[in-house]
Amino acid sequence: MTHPLLDKHRTTLDGALQAIATRGYWSPYPESPKPYGDNAMEDGKQRVVARLGKRFALDQPGTTGWKATDRSPYGVSIDVEYPVCSVESLVTAAERAMRGWQKLGVDGRTGVCLEILARLNKASFEIAHAVMLTTGQGPMMAFQAGGPHAQDRGLEAVAYAFREMSFVPGQARWEKPQGKNPPLLMEKQYEVVGRGVALVIGCATFPTWNTYPGLFAALATGNPVLVKPHPASALSAAISVEIARAVLREQGLDPNLVQLAAVDKAATEALVKHPAVKSIDFTGGPAFGRWLLDNAGGKQVYAELAGVNNIVIESTDNYKGMLRNLAFTLSLYSGQMCTTTKALLVSADGIQTDQGEKSFDQVATDLGRAIDKLLADPGTATAVLGAIQSPETLKRIEDAPHLAAVVLPSRKVQHPEFPQAEIRTPVLLKTRAEQQQVYMQERFGPIASVVAVQGGWHELVSLSERIVREQGALTVGVYSTKQEVIDAMVEATQRAGVALSINLTSGVFVNQSAAFSDYHGTGANPAANASYSDSAFVANRFRVIQRRVHLPLPHPPAA
């Protein structure tokens, strides 16, 4: 008999299982606001407003104090205080909660995870407003990326976890023939168990999209989870934890299975090294990421770090479409995405297009004009760009003109609703391939370089591959009318281990990743050691424990 919550959400689970097998478009969570109701957006906003300036009570054990950490790029005072709990109290409570979670079994755990996701979906606009205020994303992006798309990624992890765990039978009858002697008979039972406490470390720019995969992969496979949000973007993570804890309570389970770890850097490092913590998920900067990989002490670490995403522009039969697509790619959320293109590799001799031959300088200039045209209307600009999340990114924008020749300078955009918002258009540079210090590192934010590469298309492909091998990348693109160039890029990206987008000129962009269809990251280059999502993302989070017992031999039939 299956768990009632699994029965309730069976259609959703079946759809997700089908989607990860076929990789076509599918989502159970609408990305359009309309299905959520006419007042959903305003209601969600007001629920967040009601939280501002107050304590976020979660009833977690071991609370030693309260601390407000969020910072709004829109200039809004958030001042929400989160419970500060000691490392030992978090770990002890998590281990205690794990016992009941284990007894629930695969079906029960999956059903509860699906119920949490359904509740998160109902709260999409509350979570979205929290995401918007703390990350600087525009309202629609905050709703989609922070709500339905993040939930899609969480559900994808649950589907993979359920599939992998379901491959393990609950029991087996083992019968080994012994020739003329009676056979050996045994009953064997197998139980899927979690490995231990999971630590999920969130990032500042996508606090739900980059948190839900690890959270639900660990939870579904039987592990308690400590959600450690980025201090600047804690509110949406806290709301998510609150919802998860409410569902657990309703099911008679210990809510400390999911806890908010609003801890400082020293406590985070202590958690990383704690012997009870068995897995760690991390998305963020390379400095802490490298420390994490060096100091995790053999724990299972799923890390997404930095990379230099690049695009090869060899030729195109849709010059205007290419420029429009690239302009949006470089502008979306002010380039504050781990998938945003940073280097555009163009032949120094120019390219062939449907509008005739274009010189290298003309390509760079026209791309700058396309960005300017896209962002000419202030309403469009604020919606597309959002706000700059951190002072460090602002500093990088200010310093960028000292690196190379400026094709398009960054300018400040005034937001009519948030006068203190720090909104900047992209800065576009142009440089030569030999000036590696300009483009061979990630400069997080709206900073990109058009790179002049001497030689033919072979040199373009070779440089793209070298960038990925040495610096890592989550996305690579190519524009070419020649099949031999496309074939060479396919081979190069397979060798380097990175996803490739080919001739994108319409409504899909290289920095977008669709759950159930696109693998976000490959784990095959320095930018990330894991993928959202695949079997490897979940399978090492659980173990199978068996028990066996001899069975009595059947009595021979009476004579």
XYZ file of C-alpha atoms in Angstrom:
559
model
C 0.000 0.000 0.000
C 1.489 3.349 -1.031
C 1.593 6.488 1.076
C -1.513 8.750 0.793
C 0.572 11.741 -0.313
C 2.200 9.691 -3.059
C -1.286 8.698 -4.243
C -2.349 12.359 -4.108
C 0.570 13.512 -6.274
C 1.003 10.399 -8.405
C 0.094 12.188 -11.630
C 2.783 14.805 -10.992
C 5.400 12.159 -10.217
C 4.476 10.087 -13.276
C 4.724 13.195 -15.449
C 8.146 14.013 -14.048
C 9.398 10.457 -14.555
C 8.176 10.533 -18.146
C 9.763 13.951 -18.705
C 13.248 12.969 -17.495
C 13.071 9.939 -19.769
C 11.946 11.798 -22.896
C 13.512 15.246 -22.173
C 10.706 17.140 -23.933
C 8.964 20.248 -22.606
C 6.886 19.600 -19.482
C 6.082 21.380 -16.244
C 3.300 20.944 -13.667
C 3.860 24.437 -12.257
C 2.530 27.273 -14.485
C 5.078 29.968 -15.342
C 2.276 32.405 -16.231
C 0.770 34.397 -13.338
C -2.822 33.962 -14.541
C -3.532 30.441 -13.161
C -2.594 31.611 -9.658
C -5.503 34.052 -9.465
C -6.020 37.751 -10.090
C -4.872 38.793 -6.619
C -2.019 36.321 -6.187
C 0.765 38.772 -6.988
C -0.485 41.466 -4.608
C -1.321 38.942 -1.892
C 2.184 37.482 -2.107
C 3.721 40.936 -1.904
C 1.663 41.835 1.154
C 2.653 38.625 2.932
C 6.288 39.602 2.478
C 5.653 43.188 3.549
C 4.030 41.857 6.722
C 7.269 40.015 7.566
C 9.585 43.015 7.207
C 11.185 44.275 10.372
C 10.092 41.247 12.397
C 11.507 38.005 13.728
C 11.102 34.959 11.507
C 10.086 32.378 14.094
C 10.778 28.778 13.082
C 10.708 27.098 16.513
C 14.095 25.503 15.970
C 15.960 24.066 18.964
C 19.133 25.642 20.285
C 18.315 29.216 19.299
C 20.941 31.479 20.852
C 19.942 34.787 19.290
C 18.510 36.599 16.282
C 20.195 38.263 13.340
C 19.048 40.279 10.313
C 21.229 39.784 7.238
C 19.262 40.498 4.052
C 20.303 43.368 1.818
C 18.037 44.743 -0.906
C 19.557 46.030 -4.171
C 16.313 47.993 -4.552
C 17.040 49.962 -1.384
C 14.163 48.453 0.619
C 14.704 47.975 4.358
C 14.079 44.296 5.054
C 15.319 43.866 8.650
C 13.924 40.354 9.070
C 15.657 38.612 11.968
C 16.422 34.894 11.687
C 17.089 32.484 14.537
C 20.763 31.828 15.153
C 21.265 28.228 16.317
C 24.434 26.542 17.468
C 26.110 24.068 15.154
C 25.673 21.180 17.592
C 21.985 21.881 18.186
C 21.316 21.946 14.437
C 23.166 18.683 13.849
C 21.721 16.888 16.884
C 18.157 17.856 15.984
C 18.712 16.807 12.367
C 20.052 13.383 13.336
C 17.148 12.820 15.703
C 14.636 13.742 12.985
C 16.264 11.345 10.533
C 15.015 8.269 12.420
C 11.316 8.802 11.701
C 12.064 9.922 8.144
C 13.896 6.650 7.520
C 10.937 4.579 8.704
C 8.634 6.335 6.240
C 10.215 4.517 3.299
C 10.759 5.551 -0.304
C 7.073 6.061 -1.176
C 6.365 8.059 1.960
C 9.378 10.318 1.612
C 8.609 10.939 -2.041
C 4.986 11.776 -1.243
C 5.964 14.257 1.456
C 8.485 15.934 -0.872
C 5.819 16.271 -3.546
C 3.447 17.848 -1.018
C 6.120 20.360 0.023
C 6.648 21.289 -3.618
C 2.899 21.739 -4.112
C 2.796 24.098 -1.110
C 5.800 26.010 -2.401
C 3.987 26.431 -5.694
C 0.972 27.926 -3.939
C 3.327 30.392 -2.250
C 5.080 31.295 -5.514
C 4.310 35.006 -5.401
C 5.319 35.382 -1.776
C 8.608 33.647 -2.538
C 8.959 35.683 -5.742
C 8.642 39.012 -3.947
C 11.239 37.911 -1.404
C 13.537 36.843 -4.248
C 13.031 40.150 -6.047
C 13.772 42.304 -2.998
C 16.948 40.449 -2.034
C 18.470 39.563 -5.410
C 17.566 42.538 -7.592
C 15.798 40.376 -10.173
C 12.934 41.959 -12.074
C 9.414 40.993 -10.896
C 8.634 38.500 -13.668
C 12.039 36.856 -13.553
C 11.810 36.603 -9.759
C 8.418 34.908 -10.099
C 9.478 32.457 -12.789
C 13.040 31.647 -11.685
C 12.307 31.895 -7.968
C 8.970 30.111 -8.149
C 7.844 27.616 -10.842
C 11.255 27.084 -12.460
C 12.910 26.480 -9.090
C 10.100 24.089 -8.177
C 10.624 22.303 -11.480
C 14.254 21.725 -10.557
C 13.262 20.445 -7.118
C 10.712 18.074 -8.642
C 13.264 16.893 -11.175
C 15.579 15.899 -8.302
C 12.719 14.058 -6.555
C 11.902 12.166 -9.757
C 15.511 11.046 -10.226
C 15.723 10.065 -6.561
C 12.500 8.041 -6.731
C 13.613 6.296 -9.912
C 17.042 5.372 -8.569
C 15.690 4.184 -5.204
C 12.906 2.224 -6.899
C 15.511 0.108 -8.679
C 16.225 -1.457 -5.279
C 13.713 -4.244 -4.448
C 12.365 -4.403 -0.921
C 13.004 -8.102 -0.558
C 14.086 -11.219 -2.428
C 13.868 -14.980 -2.005
C 17.310 -16.484 -2.542
C 17.543 -20.154 -3.492
C 20.875 -21.753 -4.369
C 20.844 -25.308 -5.734
C 23.162 -27.782 -3.979
C 23.119 -30.726 -6.354
C 21.772 -33.805 -4.587
C 21.540 -31.913 -1.293
C 18.654 -29.674 -0.349
C 18.957 -26.109 -1.707
C 20.055 -23.185 0.411
C 17.097 -20.923 1.089
C 17.252 -17.366 2.391
C 15.028 -14.339 2.604
C 16.876 -11.076 1.958
C 15.521 -7.619 2.681
C 16.932 -4.341 1.403
C 16.405 -0.896 2.825
C 17.392 2.433 1.265
C 18.900 4.709 3.907
C 20.239 8.250 3.794
C 23.917 8.851 4.408
C 23.471 11.526 7.069
C 23.024 15.249 7.536
C 23.028 17.259 4.298
C 24.223 20.871 4.162
C 22.852 23.005 1.313
C 24.662 26.340 0.925
C 22.682 28.846 -1.131
C 23.814 31.719 -3.331
C 22.866 35.393 -3.330
C 21.444 35.695 -6.844
C 19.238 32.584 -7.177
C 18.368 31.589 -3.600
C 15.662 29.060 -4.532
C 16.612 27.918 -8.049
C 20.067 26.877 -6.872
C 18.876 25.554 -3.484
C 15.886 23.350 -4.306
C 17.809 20.708 -6.325
C 20.149 19.852 -3.448
C 17.439 20.257 -0.818
C 15.041 17.825 -2.476
C 17.687 15.403 -3.722
C 18.964 15.029 -0.154
C 15.531 14.966 1.469
C 13.985 12.433 -0.894
C 16.924 10.057 -0.427
C 16.440 9.955 3.341
C 18.646 12.731 4.688
C 17.879 15.647 7.033
C 18.792 18.989 5.503
C 20.357 22.156 6.883
C 19.602 25.049 4.527
C 22.346 27.645 4.864
C 21.208 30.687 2.831
C 23.463 33.429 1.571
C 23.171 36.170 4.210
C 22.159 38.789 1.634
C 19.286 36.636 0.269
C 17.914 34.653 3.203
C 14.208 35.555 3.135
C 13.020 33.260 0.337
C 15.016 30.361 1.789
C 13.447 30.965 5.202
C 9.937 30.965 3.709
C 10.743 27.703 1.912
C 12.010 26.111 5.127
C 8.911 27.316 6.983
C 6.639 25.646 4.417
C 8.611 22.387 4.518
C 8.472 22.293 8.325
C 4.709 22.895 8.295
C 4.144 19.917 5.974
C 6.376 17.700 8.119
C 4.432 18.626 11.265
C 1.125 17.868 9.570
C 2.418 14.404 8.723
C 3.440 13.724 12.308
C 7.122 13.983 11.429
C 9.861 15.882 13.213
C 10.048 19.326 11.529
C 13.760 19.523 12.338
C 14.277 17.320 9.318
C 14.578 20.684 7.528
C 16.212 23.557 9.390
C 17.413 27.033 8.518
C 21.095 27.413 9.311
C 21.385 31.198 9.453
C 24.969 30.989 10.633
C 28.090 33.058 10.066
C 31.177 32.052 8.100
C 32.917 30.413 11.065
C 29.862 28.289 11.888
C 29.439 27.396 8.208
C 33.013 26.152 8.114
C 32.362 24.179 11.308
C 29.335 22.553 9.681
C 31.380 21.681 6.592
C 33.892 19.876 8.789
C 31.376 18.295 11.186
C 31.590 14.477 11.045
C 27.779 14.111 10.990
C 27.504 16.165 7.780
C 27.832 13.719 4.903
C 26.939 15.768 1.817
C 27.277 19.409 0.821
C 25.640 21.344 -2.004
C 27.168 24.696 -2.918
C 26.639 27.355 -5.550
C 28.747 30.484 -5.421
C 32.109 32.109 -5.767
C 35.278 30.169 -6.566
C 37.202 31.285 -3.459
C 34.890 29.612 -0.942
C 34.201 26.828 -3.421
C 37.877 25.900 -3.587
C 38.146 26.064 0.212
C 35.122 23.806 0.431
C 36.531 21.199 -1.926
C 39.859 21.277 -0.104
C 38.399 21.062 3.427
C 35.289 18.888 3.139
C 37.286 15.894 4.304
C 36.035 13.327 1.828
C 32.360 14.287 2.070
C 30.215 14.167 -1.042
C 30.311 17.706 -2.468
C 28.107 18.960 -5.301
C 29.597 22.318 -6.309
C 28.869 24.895 -8.979
C 31.622 27.498 -9.180
C 32.667 30.057 -11.791
C 33.435 29.731 -15.479
C 33.990 31.710 -18.646
C 30.994 31.040 -20.864
C 31.819 31.831 -24.471
C 30.306 32.026 -27.934
C 32.030 31.476 -31.276
C 30.732 33.793 -34.018
C 32.004 32.452 -37.347
C 29.155 33.434 -39.698
C 25.376 33.810 -39.681
C 22.416 33.847 -42.038
C 20.369 35.967 -39.610
C 22.559 38.843 -38.479
C 19.772 40.898 -36.900
C 18.332 37.865 -35.113
C 21.764 36.944 -33.780
C 22.369 40.455 -32.457
C 18.937 40.617 -30.797
C 19.501 37.247 -29.158
C 22.964 38.189 -27.911
C 21.803 41.586 -26.658
C 19.154 39.969 -24.482
C 21.585 37.294 -23.344
C 24.094 39.879 -22.121
C 21.428 42.100 -20.539
C 19.177 39.629 -18.715
C 19.446 40.213 -14.953
C 22.493 42.365 -15.638
C 24.593 39.326 -16.485
C 24.341 38.072 -12.894
C 23.760 34.501 -13.989
C 26.218 31.619 -13.940
C 25.207 30.904 -17.534
C 25.742 34.400 -19.006
C 28.195 34.716 -21.889
C 31.432 36.506 -20.999
C 33.574 36.119 -24.139
C 32.410 36.417 -27.743
C 35.058 35.020 -30.097
C 35.078 36.588 -33.565
C 37.563 36.304 -36.414
C 39.810 39.354 -36.619
C 39.112 39.310 -40.374
C 35.353 39.631 -39.828
C 32.404 37.361 -40.615
C 30.040 36.565 -43.476
C 26.353 37.401 -42.895
C 23.090 37.666 -44.790
C 23.816 41.415 -44.877
C 27.218 40.937 -46.441
C 30.658 40.851 -44.848
C 31.000 42.476 -41.442
C 34.353 43.467 -40.014
C 35.337 42.581 -36.454
C 34.859 46.194 -35.368
C 31.453 46.327 -37.075
C 30.265 43.191 -35.262
C 31.311 44.661 -31.911
C 29.727 48.049 -32.703
C 26.484 46.511 -33.952
C 26.199 44.340 -30.838
C 26.609 47.454 -28.691
C 23.870 49.193 -30.689
C 21.575 46.165 -30.284
C 22.029 46.311 -26.510
C 21.328 50.045 -26.523
C 18.193 49.518 -28.622
C 16.895 46.748 -26.348
C 17.344 48.899 -23.245
C 16.310 52.269 -24.718
C 12.906 52.222 -22.995
C 13.341 52.664 -19.219
C 10.455 50.316 -18.430
C 11.951 47.554 -20.535
C 15.410 48.248 -19.159
C 14.381 47.948 -15.498
C 12.391 44.772 -16.179
C 15.209 43.076 -18.105
C 18.180 44.296 -16.081
C 16.845 44.144 -12.551
C 19.266 45.649 -10.025
C 22.913 44.963 -9.227
C 22.957 42.532 -6.302
C 26.267 43.328 -4.630
C 28.686 46.246 -4.202
C 31.465 43.986 -5.522
C 29.646 43.703 -8.864
C 29.250 47.482 -9.031
C 32.984 47.843 -8.467
C 33.714 45.393 -11.311
C 31.504 47.437 -13.652
C 33.333 50.630 -12.705
C 36.744 49.005 -13.204
C 35.917 47.305 -16.527
C 36.751 50.283 -18.797
C 40.369 50.089 -17.597
C 40.731 46.562 -19.004
C 40.311 47.156 -22.737
C 38.714 49.361 -25.382
C 35.096 50.155 -24.554
C 32.528 49.436 -27.273
C 29.543 50.275 -25.091
C 29.900 52.025 -21.713
C 27.616 51.107 -18.843
C 25.031 53.660 -17.802
C 22.785 53.990 -14.782
C 19.024 53.559 -15.204
C 16.580 55.179 -12.806
C 13.803 52.962 -11.426
C 10.478 54.816 -11.007
C 9.389 52.728 -7.992
C 12.761 52.161 -6.304
C 14.840 55.375 -6.550
C 17.746 53.822 -4.607
C 18.042 50.819 -6.923
C 21.463 50.284 -8.498
C 20.614 49.498 -12.131
C 23.344 49.382 -14.771
C 23.358 48.531 -18.461
C 26.085 46.167 -19.718
C 29.595 47.322 -20.496
C 30.916 45.778 -23.704
C 34.653 45.617 -24.338
C 36.709 44.579 -27.344
C 40.119 43.011 -27.150
C 42.533 40.652 -28.917
C 42.971 36.962 -28.216
C 46.490 37.461 -26.917
C 45.167 39.796 -24.160
C 44.072 36.865 -22.046
C 43.968 38.877 -18.828
C 40.877 40.648 -20.187
C 38.629 37.694 -20.954
C 40.149 34.507 -19.465
C 38.413 34.917 -16.110
C 34.834 35.378 -15.022
C 33.880 38.944 -14.190
C 30.493 38.396 -12.620
C 27.946 40.962 -13.739
C 27.117 42.839 -16.971
C 30.636 42.719 -18.395
C 31.474 40.969 -21.668
C 34.306 41.074 -24.189
C 34.294 40.702 -27.961
C 37.588 38.956 -28.719
C 39.410 39.266 -32.056
C 40.963 35.922 -32.988
C 43.594 35.715 -35.724
C 43.273 32.887 -38.244
C 40.365 30.829 -39.519
C 37.548 29.014 -37.796
C 39.879 26.347 -36.455
C 41.472 28.964 -34.193
C 38.034 30.103 -32.951
C 37.047 26.547 -32.042
C 40.403 25.850 -30.442
C 40.275 28.952 -28.245
C 36.734 28.170 -27.129
C 37.775 24.669 -26.117
C 40.844 25.930 -24.255
C 38.773 28.432 -22.280
C 36.425 25.671 -21.132
C 39.228 23.269 -20.243
C 41.195 25.850 -18.274
C 38.491 28.069 -16.781
C 35.344 25.986 -17.016
C 31.978 26.969 -18.478
C 28.322 26.115 -18.122
C 27.336 27.333 -21.583
C 28.977 27.633 -24.989
C 27.404 28.829 -28.215
C 28.239 28.920 -31.897
C 26.959 30.894 -34.863
C 27.914 29.460 -38.238
C 26.431 28.666 -41.620
C 29.060 25.980 -42.217
C 28.309 22.420 -41.114
C 32.015 21.673 -40.722
C 32.308 24.467 -38.138
C 29.274 23.230 -36.235
C 30.615 19.674 -36.311
C 33.970 20.869 -34.994
C 32.255 22.769 -32.155
C 30.202 19.697 -31.264
C 33.381 17.636 -30.999
C 35.227 20.358 -29.064
C 32.437 20.791 -26.508
C 32.168 17.037 -26.051
C 35.899 16.841 -25.366
C 35.785 19.790 -22.976
C 32.531 18.664 -21.337
C 30.161 21.605 -21.819
C 26.679 22.207 -23.260
C 26.451 23.772 -26.719
C 23.770 26.033 -28.246
C 23.773 26.376 -32.026
C 22.553 29.413 -34.011
C 20.085 30.785 -31.452
C 18.256 33.672 -33.107
C 14.734 33.642 -31.672
C 13.100 33.197 -28.255
C 15.529 30.808 -26.560
C 18.788 32.126 -25.115
C 22.084 30.460 -24.280
C 21.807 31.396 -20.598
C 18.396 29.769 -20.103
C 18.090 26.210 -18.765
C 14.827 24.245 -18.819
C 14.191 21.626 -16.156
C 13.383 18.071 -17.295
C 15.076 18.809 -20.628
C 18.371 20.699 -20.212
C 21.122 19.364 -17.986
C 22.367 22.382 -16.029
C 26.103 21.824 -15.865
C 27.834 18.622 -16.832
C 30.264 17.984 -13.994
C 32.891 17.486 -16.700
C 34.771 20.817 -16.563
C 36.035 23.154 -13.807
C 32.819 25.212 -13.618
C 30.863 22.470 -11.810
C 31.408 18.936 -10.560
C 27.725 17.978 -10.792
C 24.654 18.426 -12.980
C 21.079 19.532 -12.243
C 19.831 16.861 -12.596
C 20.939 13.386 -13.457
C 21.268 10.029 -11.757
C 24.695 10.917 -10.373
C 23.166 13.924 -8.593
C 21.038 11.668 -6.389
C 22.473 8.141 -6.373
C 25.380 8.807 -4.019
C 23.128 10.386 -1.390
C 21.747 7.043 -0.196
C 22.989 3.559 0.595
C 21.316 0.138 0.632
C 21.440 -1.828 3.889
C 20.475 -5.481 3.685
C 19.505 -8.171 6.148
C 19.112 -11.885 5.464
C 17.872 -14.961 7.259
C 17.738 -18.663 6.483
C 14.378 -20.082 5.508
C 13.291 -23.563 6.563
C 13.305 -26.148 3.828
C 9.844 -27.157 2.647
C 8.712 -30.523 3.956
C 8.572 -33.240 1.304
C 5.056 -34.339 0.440
C 3.654 -37.159 2.528
C 3.938 -40.611 0.957
